[in-house]
Amino acid sequence: MPDPTRDDLNRWDREHVWHAFTQMAEYEPLLIERARGCKLFDIDGREYLDGVSSLWCNIHGHRHPRIDAAIREQLDRVAHTTSLGASNSTTIKLARRLVELAPAGLDRVFFSDDGATAVEVALKMAWQYWRQRPDPRPEKTTYLALGDAYHGDTLGSVSVGGVERFHALFAPLLFDVVRLPAPQTYRLPPGVAADGALAHYLERLERVLAERHDRIAAMIIEPLVQAAAGMIVHPPGYLRGVRELTRRYDVLLIADEVAVGFGRTGRMFACEHEDVAPDFLCVAKGLTGGYLPLAATLTTSEIWRAFLGRYEESKQFYHGHTYGGNPLGAAAALASLDVFDEEHVLKQLPAKIARLAEPLQRIAVQAHVGDVRQRGLIAGIELVEDRAAKRPYAWSERRGQRVCDAARRRGVLLRPLGNVVVLMPPLAVSLEEIDQLALAVEQGIFEATRG
Ligand SMILES: Cc1ncc(COP(=O)(O)O)c(C=O)c1O
């Protein structure tokens, strides 16, 4: 078969590939052919800065020589072996490394392949734990989750998720959960001042736990930043408060660090900012440096012990994914963690975070910018029709997308969340690239909100 032309590829893309979260009737192909560092190149050789880390997963830039070499070396040994009753040395080393890095007490690692599966694993493990522990609590049959939460697109993850526009359609397929509002500080509940927000949200949590803890198996949270909700940044202290209360009321805590893990917030894990050790830690996206699908759910030995017994007792965790713990992904993940050490990635972040904060201050005073939220190298800029009233644009106006289209014409690739423009560059981004990213966004917002 002759090599397809550029036009063939564009046509086949439209005719055969069904893209995620994309209205295919309007889809305009964007064919990325290659990349280097934080730059992506399309099939016509146009260059784009990867402003959202290829959907929040790239960490050290594309084609990092260390990670490329690690995958090639692993290929020379074995590309895949099963984790069902068997193991391989690369995946074992990664488990050990994750345990050393993770908050204290998380010393058991269950591998899967995506963020959603890491969450499913935590939900099911929590469920089974309460039924099998020495003092069983089978009445714990529900979960506590936050409004606007996003934990992935499988049905368990969607059940604990709460993004109306993505999830409402599937409601009849989902299990019920106890829901609390997202602790946001831009649109506060009536009568609550900014400095009272933390106390308000923790009081609400305590009320629910006091009433219903007997039925709640686990609370799930995106620590510090609810990413898909529009980069909602929680009031400082909320996560620590959640940990104290869930412990007091005997509710397990699942920290979903799929988006915020691996340095995005300025620390390796977001939980570190508030000295929190959850009962489950879910990681994916950046685990392999953004190279390959691999995820992990870390938990404690206490939980793990509830799954031990004689074979006939049937206490094992009946859950698995064919590619869970894939050695190529594990090799990439180990190399990514080496790069963190060798290139002192975390030490370089404060300067980059500060550099991003400067233009964000300018952007914050634009006429149609309601709120600018930054945590580490994550930023969300919320566009509003009326700044004083905090009235959002109708989502059908696609203002966020219009900003991204304008940024794309300036060589920056972004993807919005409704009216929120998201900036989440790879940690390897340079100071100059941060300036380029911010300028494209600043000009893009101006252009897309004028009329
Ligand atoms: C916090 C969080 N959890 C889970 C997921 C799902 O991850 P995946 O798309 O790898 O299934 C995402 C994806 O954006 C996420 O942001």
PDB file of C-alpha atoms in Angstrom, residues 146 180-207 232-239 241-242 245 274 371 390:
ATOM      1  CA  LEU A 146     -17.780  16.521  45.809  1.00  0.00           C
ATOM      2  CA  LEU A 180     -21.226  17.910  49.039  1.00  0.00           C
ATOM      3  CA  PRO A 181     -20.619  21.118  47.113  1.00  0.00           C
ATOM      4  CA  ALA A 182     -17.150  21.732  45.725  1.00  0.00           C
ATOM      5  CA  PRO A 183     -15.312  24.008  48.152  1.00  0.00           C
ATOM      6  CA  GLN A 184     -14.780  26.899  45.806  1.00  0.00           C
ATOM      7  CA  THR A 185     -14.060  30.488  46.744  1.00  0.00           C
ATOM      8  CA  TYR A 186     -15.149  32.428  43.632  1.00  0.00           C
ATOM      9  CA  ARG A 187     -18.890  31.898  43.914  1.00  0.00           C
ATOM     10  CA  LEU A 188     -19.403  31.555  47.637  1.00  0.00           C
ATOM     11  CA  PRO A 189     -22.698  30.502  49.182  1.00  0.00           C
ATOM     12  CA  PRO A 190     -24.858  33.420  50.412  1.00  0.00           C
ATOM     13  CA  GLY A 191     -23.671  34.796  53.725  1.00  0.00           C
ATOM     14  CA  VAL A 192     -20.224  33.175  53.534  1.00  0.00           C
ATOM     15  CA  ALA A 193     -17.204  35.493  53.304  1.00  0.00           C
ATOM     16  CA  ALA A 194     -13.923  34.444  51.714  1.00  0.00           C
ATOM     17  CA  ASP A 195     -12.184  34.143  55.067  1.00  0.00           C
ATOM     18  CA  GLY A 196     -15.002  31.973  56.383  1.00  0.00           C
ATOM     19  CA  ALA A 197     -15.085  29.607  53.417  1.00  0.00           C
ATOM     20  CA  LEU A 198     -12.816  26.950  54.869  1.00  0.00           C
ATOM     21  CA  ALA A 199     -14.765  26.729  58.114  1.00  0.00           C
ATOM     22  CA  HIS A 200     -18.052  26.688  56.191  1.00  0.00           C
ATOM     23  CA  TYR A 201     -17.106  23.783  53.939  1.00  0.00           C
ATOM     24  CA  LEU A 202     -15.574  21.765  56.756  1.00  0.00           C
ATOM     25  CA  GLU A 203     -18.633  22.293  58.939  1.00  0.00           C
ATOM     26  CA  ARG A 204     -20.846  21.003  56.146  1.00  0.00           C
ATOM     27  CA  LEU A 205     -18.606  17.989  55.787  1.00  0.00           C
ATOM     28  CA  GLU A 206     -18.681  17.306  59.503  1.00  0.00           C
ATOM     29  CA  ARG A 207     -22.472  17.514  59.569  1.00  0.00           C
ATOM     30  CA  ILE A 232     -11.345  24.946  41.129  1.00  0.00           C
ATOM     31  CA  VAL A 233      -8.755  25.556  43.827  1.00  0.00           C
ATOM     32  CA  HIS A 234      -9.832  24.503  47.318  1.00  0.00           C
ATOM     33  CA  PRO A 235      -9.256  26.840  50.256  1.00  0.00           C
ATOM     34  CA  PRO A 236      -5.936  25.999  51.924  1.00  0.00           C
ATOM     35  CA  GLY A 237      -6.480  23.654  54.859  1.00  0.00           C
ATOM     36  CA  TYR A 238      -9.498  21.908  53.329  1.00  0.00           C
ATOM     37  CA  LEU A 239      -7.637  18.715  52.480  1.00  0.00           C
ATOM     38  CA  GLY A 241      -9.560  19.072  57.452  1.00  0.00           C
ATOM     39  CA  VAL A 242     -11.007  16.343  55.253  1.00  0.00           C
ATOM     40  CA  LEU A 245     -12.708  14.370  59.807  1.00  0.00           C
ATOM     41  CA  GLU A 274      -1.095  19.572  53.725  1.00  0.00           C
ATOM     42  CA  ASP A 371     -11.529  34.674  38.233  1.00  0.00           C
ATOM     43  CA  LYS A 390     -20.072  36.951  37.996  1.00  0.00           C
TER      44      LYS A 390
END
